Amino acid sequence: MSAESDAEETLGGLVQRYVAEQCGVILENWEPLGRREAESVHPARVAVRRLRATLRTFGRVYDARAAEEFAAELRWWGLVLGGVRDLQVLGERFAPDEDPRTPRGRVELYLAAEIARELDSAWRAMSDAMTSERATRLYDAVGRWHRSPPFADDADRRPERARKRVKKADAKLRKRLERVREGAAAGDPRAADLLHSARKTAKRHRYALELAAPVLGAGADEEIERRRELQDAFGEQQDAVVAAEFLEGRNVAGEPPEVAFALGELTEATRRQAHDVRGPLAAVRG
C-alpha cells in the first residue's frame, strides 16, 4: 500500500480498520488473561477468530507469507484460549441448580467439580503458554499488525472490491448449507460434521459483512443480523457436541445406582442434541 494512498479510499484501508480493531482487542486482554480474569477469554478468542477469517477472506491485501505465518500463530493462540473457554461454557451449561440431595443434583455437583478441576489445569496451561517465547513473538506480531501491517499490491484497490469477497463467502456458505440439508434428509451420520463446517463458513461470511459494511450500503446490517442468528443456532449445537464429548466416559463410582442413571440420562439427552441438525437448520433465514 503506497504512502500516498488514502486509507479511507482503498481496500487496504477498509480491511486494516477491521484488522487493527481485532489486534487491539487481543492486546487489551493480554495482561488480564495473565491475571486469569475470566471475562477476558471470550473477547480475545473472538478477536482471534475474526483475524483468522479476515486473513483467509482478504488475504491478498497483505503479503502472502507474512499473512500465512501470522494466521498459523493465531490458530495456536486460539487453541490455547479455547481450552479455557470451552470449559467456561461447560460450567455455565452444567451449573448446579437442582437440590443436591436428588440424583440429578448429585450429578451436577460431580460435574461442577470435574469442570473446576479441568479449568484450573487449562488456566495453568495458558499461563505456561503466555510465558513462552512463542507467545512473546505472537504479542509482538499482533502489535506490528496493529500499527503497520505488511500490505501487498491489492491493498491499493478500490474498497468496493470487498463486495466480491463477501459474495464469494456467501456462495460458499449456501453451498455448505445445502450439503447439510442433503445429509440430514439422507440420514447421513456425518450431518453434524457438515453442520460444523457450515458454521465456520457462516462466521467467515458474517465477519466479511462486518468488515465491508461501509461499502455494502443498505441491507448490510440486516444480513449481519441474519448470520448472527444462524451462528447462535449452530453454536448451540456445537456446544452440545463439546458437552457430549465431555460427558462420555464420566462415571460416578461409589454413588447409588440412581445417580449413575441420572448421569446416563443427561449424557443421552446431550448426545441427541449434538446429533440434531434439523433444529439448527430451521434457524437459517436468507
XYZ file of C-alpha atoms in Angstrom:
286
model
C 0.000 0.000 0.000
C 1.682 3.204 -1.143
C 2.349 6.021 1.309
C 0.306 8.451 -0.742
C -2.767 6.186 -0.795
C -5.751 7.489 1.105
C -6.636 4.747 3.617
C -10.283 5.787 3.502
C -10.384 5.150 -0.254
C -8.581 1.821 -0.572
C -9.359 -1.810 0.017
C -6.346 -1.959 2.304
C -7.703 0.847 4.438
C -11.091 -0.852 4.722
C -9.619 -4.208 5.705
C -6.989 -2.765 8.025
C -9.522 -0.867 10.119
C -11.108 -4.211 10.962
C -7.774 -5.973 11.472
C -6.472 -3.207 13.733
C -9.648 -3.375 15.824
C -9.197 -7.106 16.423
C -5.492 -6.704 17.189
C -6.453 -4.048 19.710
C -8.825 -6.439 21.462
C -6.089 -9.069 21.765
C -3.593 -6.556 23.132
C -6.108 -5.096 25.602
C -6.894 -8.525 27.031
C -3.343 -9.863 27.155
C -2.463 -8.754 30.691
C -5.935 -9.560 32.106
C -5.523 -13.099 30.745
C -2.214 -13.319 32.588
C -4.145 -12.468 35.756
C -6.720 -15.159 34.967
C -9.545 -12.665 34.517
C -12.272 -14.936 33.194
C -14.141 -12.252 31.259
C -11.108 -11.636 29.035
C -11.110 -15.069 27.418
C -14.169 -14.767 25.177
C -13.402 -11.385 23.543
C -9.790 -12.422 22.918
C -10.885 -15.690 21.335
C -13.460 -13.982 19.114
C -10.866 -11.427 18.003
C -8.536 -14.268 17.030
C -11.328 -15.866 15.005
C -12.132 -12.609 13.264
C -8.494 -12.055 12.383
C -8.031 -15.556 11.011
C -11.221 -15.286 8.965
C -10.182 -11.913 7.585
C -6.746 -13.161 6.586
C -8.442 -16.027 4.780
C -11.075 -13.929 3.014
C -8.985 -10.833 2.278
C -5.527 -12.373 2.336
C -4.410 -10.785 -0.921
C -4.411 -7.393 0.740
C -1.320 -8.479 2.694
C 2.000 -10.128 1.969
C 1.114 -13.809 1.481
C 3.922 -15.340 3.504
C 3.545 -12.904 6.404
C -0.214 -13.446 6.499
C 0.207 -17.229 6.455
C 2.690 -17.152 9.331
C 0.518 -14.785 11.363
C -2.581 -16.924 10.789
C -0.722 -20.047 11.962
C 0.310 -18.381 15.226
C -3.188 -17.029 15.745
C -4.537 -20.555 15.317
C -2.208 -21.769 18.077
C -3.299 -18.972 20.402
C -6.939 -19.647 19.608
C -6.494 -23.268 20.676
C -4.930 -22.147 23.959
C -7.836 -19.788 24.595
C -10.304 -22.462 23.552
C -9.002 -24.822 26.199
C -10.246 -22.377 28.829
C -13.311 -21.052 27.034
C -14.842 -24.462 26.286
C -14.711 -25.311 29.973
C -16.228 -21.952 30.894
C -19.151 -22.736 28.597
C -19.472 -26.210 30.100
C -19.507 -24.648 33.547
C -22.412 -22.428 32.532
C -24.252 -25.314 30.899
C -23.963 -27.650 33.883
C -24.131 -25.070 36.671
C -25.831 -26.722 39.679
C -29.446 -25.657 40.093
C -31.094 -28.836 41.405
C -31.499 -29.962 45.005
C -28.101 -31.562 45.787
C -29.903 -34.328 47.661
C -31.536 -35.563 44.430
C -29.794 -37.829 41.886
C -29.687 -35.029 39.310
C -28.343 -32.630 41.928
C -25.581 -35.083 42.852
C -24.647 -35.368 39.180
C -24.480 -31.589 38.850
C -22.170 -31.287 41.838
C -19.949 -34.017 40.431
C -19.767 -32.323 37.020
C -19.096 -28.914 38.581
C -16.133 -30.373 40.479
C -14.802 -32.083 37.338
C -15.106 -28.891 35.308
C -13.428 -26.812 38.009
C -10.533 -29.259 38.145
C -10.037 -29.255 34.369
C -10.499 -25.492 34.148
C -7.722 -24.933 36.662
C -5.479 -27.156 34.537
C -6.435 -25.199 31.393
C -5.588 -21.896 33.094
C -2.208 -23.287 34.108
C -1.596 -24.372 30.524
C -2.452 -20.851 29.368
C -0.108 -19.328 31.929
C 2.686 -21.587 30.723
C 1.937 -20.646 27.113
C 1.965 -16.931 27.900
C 5.467 -17.129 29.369
C 6.840 -18.913 26.309
C 8.968 -17.344 23.581
C 6.247 -18.244 21.103
C 3.719 -16.098 22.957
C 6.183 -13.216 23.137
C 6.696 -13.403 19.382
C 2.939 -13.508 18.839
C 2.364 -10.480 21.070
C 4.979 -8.551 19.103
C 3.428 -9.682 15.818
C -0.032 -8.532 16.908
C 1.474 -5.149 17.727
C 3.076 -4.908 14.283
C -0.119 -5.890 12.501
C -1.969 -3.344 14.598
C 0.373 -0.490 13.670
C 1.999 -1.256 10.318
C 0.874 -4.454 8.567
C 2.722 -5.880 5.525
C 0.483 -4.696 2.697
C 0.581 -6.148 -0.817
C -0.394 -4.516 -4.116
C -4.081 -5.433 -3.741
C -4.288 -3.036 -0.801
C -4.354 -0.133 -3.266
C -7.509 -1.346 -4.998
C -10.837 0.381 -4.564
C -12.717 -0.590 -1.375
C -15.708 -1.717 -3.449
C -13.639 -4.788 -4.341
C -14.620 -6.128 -0.917
C -18.114 -6.844 -2.259
C -16.744 -9.625 -4.450
C -15.169 -11.338 -1.458
C -18.375 -11.049 0.550
C -20.386 -12.606 -2.291
C -17.880 -15.440 -2.591
C -18.134 -16.134 1.155
C -21.934 -16.104 0.895
C -21.911 -18.533 -2.038
C -19.638 -20.918 -0.136
C -21.916 -20.795 2.895
C -25.032 -21.535 0.825
C -23.281 -24.483 -0.803
C -22.314 -25.951 2.566
C -25.794 -25.400 3.975
C -27.212 -27.343 1.040
C -24.847 -30.203 1.837
C -26.131 -30.229 5.413
C -29.737 -30.325 4.207
C -28.978 -33.186 1.851
C -27.124 -35.047 4.578
C -29.958 -34.584 7.054
C -32.540 -35.773 4.526
C -30.485 -38.863 3.744
C -29.771 -39.658 7.382
C -26.045 -39.210 6.804
C -24.207 -39.790 10.112
C -21.761 -37.061 9.035
C -24.506 -34.417 9.016
C -23.340 -32.957 12.340
C -19.804 -32.620 10.973
C -21.171 -30.937 7.863
C -23.092 -28.537 10.092
C -19.912 -27.672 11.978
C -18.188 -26.910 8.672
C -21.110 -24.700 7.641
C -20.942 -22.932 10.997
C -17.314 -21.949 10.420
C -18.201 -20.712 6.942
C -21.090 -18.697 8.392
C -18.657 -16.986 10.734
C -16.353 -16.042 7.886
C -19.287 -14.603 5.951
C -20.518 -12.616 8.946
C -17.066 -11.190 9.642
C -16.655 -10.270 5.963
C -20.001 -8.480 6.137
C -18.927 -6.582 9.234
C -15.686 -5.514 7.592
C -17.260 -4.496 4.301
C -20.392 -2.860 5.749
C -19.207 0.688 4.830
C -19.277 -0.200 1.121
C -22.226 -2.607 1.098
C -24.898 0.001 1.700
C -28.484 -0.602 2.787
C -29.286 -4.094 3.954
C -25.839 -4.920 5.351
C -26.947 -4.631 8.977
C -29.926 -6.905 8.386
C -27.760 -9.518 6.688
C -25.253 -9.381 9.532
C -28.081 -9.986 11.991
C -29.288 -13.000 9.994
C -25.832 -14.501 10.082
C -25.547 -13.793 13.805
C -28.799 -15.681 14.406
C -27.523 -18.580 12.314
C -24.249 -18.610 14.259
C -26.127 -18.674 17.562
C -28.301 -21.605 16.487
C -25.395 -23.566 15.072
C -23.298 -22.636 18.101
C -25.786 -24.225 20.487
C -25.489 -27.474 18.565
C -21.683 -27.278 18.632
C -21.750 -26.585 22.370
C -23.768 -29.789 22.713
C -21.090 -31.665 20.752
C -18.410 -30.427 23.156
C -20.632 -31.231 26.146
C -21.349 -34.750 24.884
C -17.625 -35.404 24.454
C -17.032 -34.157 27.992
C -19.740 -36.421 29.429
C -18.535 -39.536 27.608
C -16.604 -41.751 29.960
C -17.583 -39.852 33.112
C -18.683 -42.049 35.968
C -19.953 -41.606 39.470
C -18.357 -44.635 41.043
C -19.420 -45.127 44.618
C -22.718 -43.311 44.159
C -26.125 -45.042 44.320
C -27.421 -46.549 41.026
C -29.997 -43.793 40.617
C -27.192 -41.199 40.402
C -25.471 -43.173 37.663
C -28.839 -43.431 35.913
C -29.303 -39.645 36.092
C -25.863 -39.135 34.547
C -26.752 -41.583 31.785
C -29.985 -39.703 31.049
C -28.144 -36.386 30.858
C -25.484 -37.861 28.586
C -28.076 -39.328 26.221
C -30.078 -36.093 26.040
C -26.905 -34.134 25.281
C -25.878 -36.672 22.654
C -29.253 -36.301 20.922
C -28.840 -32.527 20.762
C -25.320 -32.943 19.415
C -26.637 -35.019 16.517
C -29.648 -32.796 15.787
C -29.076 -30.788 12.617
C -32.689 -30.138 11.660
C -33.274 -27.794 14.590
C -30.343 -25.515 13.763
C -31.217 -25.589 10.044
C -34.674 -24.236 10.893
C -32.933 -21.031 12.018
C -31.498 -20.356 8.547
C -33.001 -17.146 7.222
C -31.954 -15.776 3.843
